[in-house]
Coordinates of N, CA, C and O and ligand atoms in Angstrom, one line a residue:
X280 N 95.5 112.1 81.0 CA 95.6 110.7 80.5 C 96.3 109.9 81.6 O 97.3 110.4 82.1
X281 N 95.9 108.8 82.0 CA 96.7 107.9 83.0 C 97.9 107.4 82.5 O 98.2 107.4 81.3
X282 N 98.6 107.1 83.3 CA 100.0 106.8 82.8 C 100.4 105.2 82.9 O 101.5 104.9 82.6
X283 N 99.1 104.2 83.2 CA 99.1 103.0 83.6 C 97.8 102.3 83.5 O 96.7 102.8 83.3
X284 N 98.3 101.2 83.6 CA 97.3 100.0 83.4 C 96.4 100.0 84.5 O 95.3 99.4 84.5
X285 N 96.8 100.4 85.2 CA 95.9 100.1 86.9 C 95.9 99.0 87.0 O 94.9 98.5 87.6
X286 N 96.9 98.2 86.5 CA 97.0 96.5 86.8 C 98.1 96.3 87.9 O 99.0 97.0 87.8
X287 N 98.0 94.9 89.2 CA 99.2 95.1 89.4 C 99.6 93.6 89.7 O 98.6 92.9 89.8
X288 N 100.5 93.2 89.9 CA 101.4 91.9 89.7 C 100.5 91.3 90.4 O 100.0 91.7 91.5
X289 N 100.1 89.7 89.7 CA 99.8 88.6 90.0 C 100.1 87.9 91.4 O 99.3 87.5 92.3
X290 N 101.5 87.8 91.3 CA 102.1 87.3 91.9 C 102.5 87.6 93.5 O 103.1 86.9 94.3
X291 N 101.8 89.3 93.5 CA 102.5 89.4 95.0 C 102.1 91.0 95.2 O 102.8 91.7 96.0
X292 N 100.8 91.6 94.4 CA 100.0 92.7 94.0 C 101.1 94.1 94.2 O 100.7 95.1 94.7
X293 N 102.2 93.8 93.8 CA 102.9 95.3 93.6 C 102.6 96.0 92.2 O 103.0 95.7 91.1
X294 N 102.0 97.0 92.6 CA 101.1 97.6 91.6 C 102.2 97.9 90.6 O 103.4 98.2 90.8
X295 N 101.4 97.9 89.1 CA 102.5 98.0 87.4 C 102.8 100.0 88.1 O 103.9 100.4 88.2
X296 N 101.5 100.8 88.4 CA 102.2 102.2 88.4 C 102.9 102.4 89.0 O 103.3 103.6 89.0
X297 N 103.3 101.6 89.7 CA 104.7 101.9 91.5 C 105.9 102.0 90.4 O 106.2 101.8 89.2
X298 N 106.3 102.2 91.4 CA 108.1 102.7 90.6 C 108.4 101.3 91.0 O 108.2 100.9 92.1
X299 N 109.0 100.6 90.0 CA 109.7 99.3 89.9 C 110.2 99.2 91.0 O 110.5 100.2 91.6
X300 N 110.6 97.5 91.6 CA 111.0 97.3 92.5 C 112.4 97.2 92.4 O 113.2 97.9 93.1
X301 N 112.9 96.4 91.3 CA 114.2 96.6 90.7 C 114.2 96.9 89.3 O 113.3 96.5 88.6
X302 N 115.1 97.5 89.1 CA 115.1 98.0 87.5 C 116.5 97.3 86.7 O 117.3 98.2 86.7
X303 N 116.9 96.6 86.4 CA 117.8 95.4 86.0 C 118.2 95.9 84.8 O 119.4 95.8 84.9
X304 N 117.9 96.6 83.4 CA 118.4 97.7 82.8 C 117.1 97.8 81.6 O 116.2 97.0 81.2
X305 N 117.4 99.3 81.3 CA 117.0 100.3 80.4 C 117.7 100.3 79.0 O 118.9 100.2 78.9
X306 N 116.6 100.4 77.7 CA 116.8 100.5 76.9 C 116.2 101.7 75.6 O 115.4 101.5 74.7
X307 N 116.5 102.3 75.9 CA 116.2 103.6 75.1 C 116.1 103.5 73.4 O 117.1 103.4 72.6
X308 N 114.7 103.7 73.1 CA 114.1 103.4 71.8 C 113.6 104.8 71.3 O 113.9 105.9 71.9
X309 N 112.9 104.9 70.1 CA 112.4 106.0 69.3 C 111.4 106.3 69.8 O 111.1 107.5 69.7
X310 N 110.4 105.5 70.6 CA 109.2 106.0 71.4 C 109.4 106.2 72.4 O 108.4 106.6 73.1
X311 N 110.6 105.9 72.9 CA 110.4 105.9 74.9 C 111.5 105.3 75.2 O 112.6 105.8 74.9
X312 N 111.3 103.5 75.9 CA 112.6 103.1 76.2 C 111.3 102.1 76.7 O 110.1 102.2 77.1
X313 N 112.6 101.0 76.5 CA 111.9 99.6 77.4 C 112.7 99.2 78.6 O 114.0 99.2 78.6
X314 N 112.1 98.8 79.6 CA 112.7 98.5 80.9 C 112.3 97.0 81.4 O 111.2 96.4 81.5
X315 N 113.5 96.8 81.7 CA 113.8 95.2 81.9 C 113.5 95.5 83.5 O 114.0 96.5 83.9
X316 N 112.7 94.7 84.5 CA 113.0 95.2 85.8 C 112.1 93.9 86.5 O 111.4 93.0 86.1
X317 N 112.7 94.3 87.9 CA 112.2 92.7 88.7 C 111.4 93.2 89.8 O 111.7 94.1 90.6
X318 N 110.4 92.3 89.8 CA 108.9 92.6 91.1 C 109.8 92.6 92.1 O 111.0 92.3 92.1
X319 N 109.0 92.8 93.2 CA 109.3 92.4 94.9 C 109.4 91.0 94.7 O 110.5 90.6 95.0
X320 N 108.6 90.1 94.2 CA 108.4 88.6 94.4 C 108.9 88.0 93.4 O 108.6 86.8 93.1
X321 N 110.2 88.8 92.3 CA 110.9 88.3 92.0 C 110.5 87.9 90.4 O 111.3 87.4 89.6
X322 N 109.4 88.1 90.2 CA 109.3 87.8 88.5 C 109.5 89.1 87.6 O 109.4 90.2 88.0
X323 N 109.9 88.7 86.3 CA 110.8 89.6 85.5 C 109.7 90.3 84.9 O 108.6 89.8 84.5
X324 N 110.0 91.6 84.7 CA 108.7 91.8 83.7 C 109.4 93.0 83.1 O 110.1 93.8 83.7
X325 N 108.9 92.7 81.3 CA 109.0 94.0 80.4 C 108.2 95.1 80.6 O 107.1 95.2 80.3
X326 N 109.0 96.0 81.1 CA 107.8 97.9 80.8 C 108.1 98.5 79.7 O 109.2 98.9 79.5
X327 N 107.1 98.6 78.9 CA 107.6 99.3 77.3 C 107.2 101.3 77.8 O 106.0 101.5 77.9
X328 N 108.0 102.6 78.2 CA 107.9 103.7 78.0 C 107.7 104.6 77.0 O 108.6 104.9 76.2
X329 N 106.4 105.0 76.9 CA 106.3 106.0 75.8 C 105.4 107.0 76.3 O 104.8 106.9 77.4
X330 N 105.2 108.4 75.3 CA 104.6 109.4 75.2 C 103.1 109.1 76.6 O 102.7 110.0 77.5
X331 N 102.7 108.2 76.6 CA 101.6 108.1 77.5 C 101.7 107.5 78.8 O 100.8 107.3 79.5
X332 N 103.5 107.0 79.0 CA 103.7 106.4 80.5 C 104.0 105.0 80.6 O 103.7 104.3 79.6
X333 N 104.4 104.5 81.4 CA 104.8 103.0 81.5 C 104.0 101.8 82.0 O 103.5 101.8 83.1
X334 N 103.8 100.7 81.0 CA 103.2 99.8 81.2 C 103.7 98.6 80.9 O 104.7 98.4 80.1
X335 N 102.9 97.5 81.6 CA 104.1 96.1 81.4 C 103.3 95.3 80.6 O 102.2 94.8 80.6
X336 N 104.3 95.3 79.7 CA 104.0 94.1 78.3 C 104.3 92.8 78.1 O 104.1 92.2 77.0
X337 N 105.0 92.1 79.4 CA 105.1 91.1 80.0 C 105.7 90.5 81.2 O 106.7 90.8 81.7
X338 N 105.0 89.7 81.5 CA 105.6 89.1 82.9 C 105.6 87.9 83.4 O 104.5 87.2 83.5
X339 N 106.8 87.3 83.9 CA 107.3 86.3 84.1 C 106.8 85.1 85.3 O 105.5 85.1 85.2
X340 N 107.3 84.4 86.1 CA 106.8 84.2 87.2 C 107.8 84.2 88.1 O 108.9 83.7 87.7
X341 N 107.8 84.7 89.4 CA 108.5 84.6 90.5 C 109.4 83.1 90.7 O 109.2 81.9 90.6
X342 N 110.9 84.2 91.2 CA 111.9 83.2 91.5 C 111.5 82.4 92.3 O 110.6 82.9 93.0
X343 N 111.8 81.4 92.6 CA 111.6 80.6 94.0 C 112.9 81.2 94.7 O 113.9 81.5 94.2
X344 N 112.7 81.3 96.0 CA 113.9 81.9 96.8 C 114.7 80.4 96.7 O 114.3 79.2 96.4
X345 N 116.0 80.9 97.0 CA 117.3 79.7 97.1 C 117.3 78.8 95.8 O 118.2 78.1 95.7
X346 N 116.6 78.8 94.9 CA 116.6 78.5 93.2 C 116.4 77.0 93.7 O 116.3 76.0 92.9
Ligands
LIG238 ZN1 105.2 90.6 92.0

C-alpha cells in the first residue's frame, strides 16, 4: 500500500512523501496523530497520520519572506 498522495506542494514542489521540512508540532490521536508542519517555501500544512501513512489534508500559502 503506498503511504502517500504522490502529490507535492504547489508552491515550491517539495514532495507531501518527503519527510517534512519543518515539523512545528504533533498531535497524537486514536488513528495516528496529526502534524502541524511547515514547507520549504513556508506554507503551513496539516498531515493527518494513520494506519496507511501520511498525507496532507491541508495547505496554506507561503510566507512572504521579511512579512
Ligand atoms: Zn512548499
Amino acid at each position: 500500500m503506498s503511504s502517500t498522495t504522490g502529490a507535492a506542494c504547489p508552491h515550491c514542489g517539495w514532495p507531501d512523501g518527503a519527510e517534512p521540512f519543518q515539523v512545528l508540532s504533533a498531535h497524537p490521536t486514536a488513528a495516528g496523530g496529526t502534524l502541524w508542519t511547515r514547507c520549504a517555501c513556508g506554507s503551513l500544512q496539516a498531515r493527518v497520520v494513520d494506519g496507511g501513512g501520511t498525507r496532507v489534508v491541508s495547505r496554506g500559502r507561503p510566507t512572504p519572506a521579511g512579512c
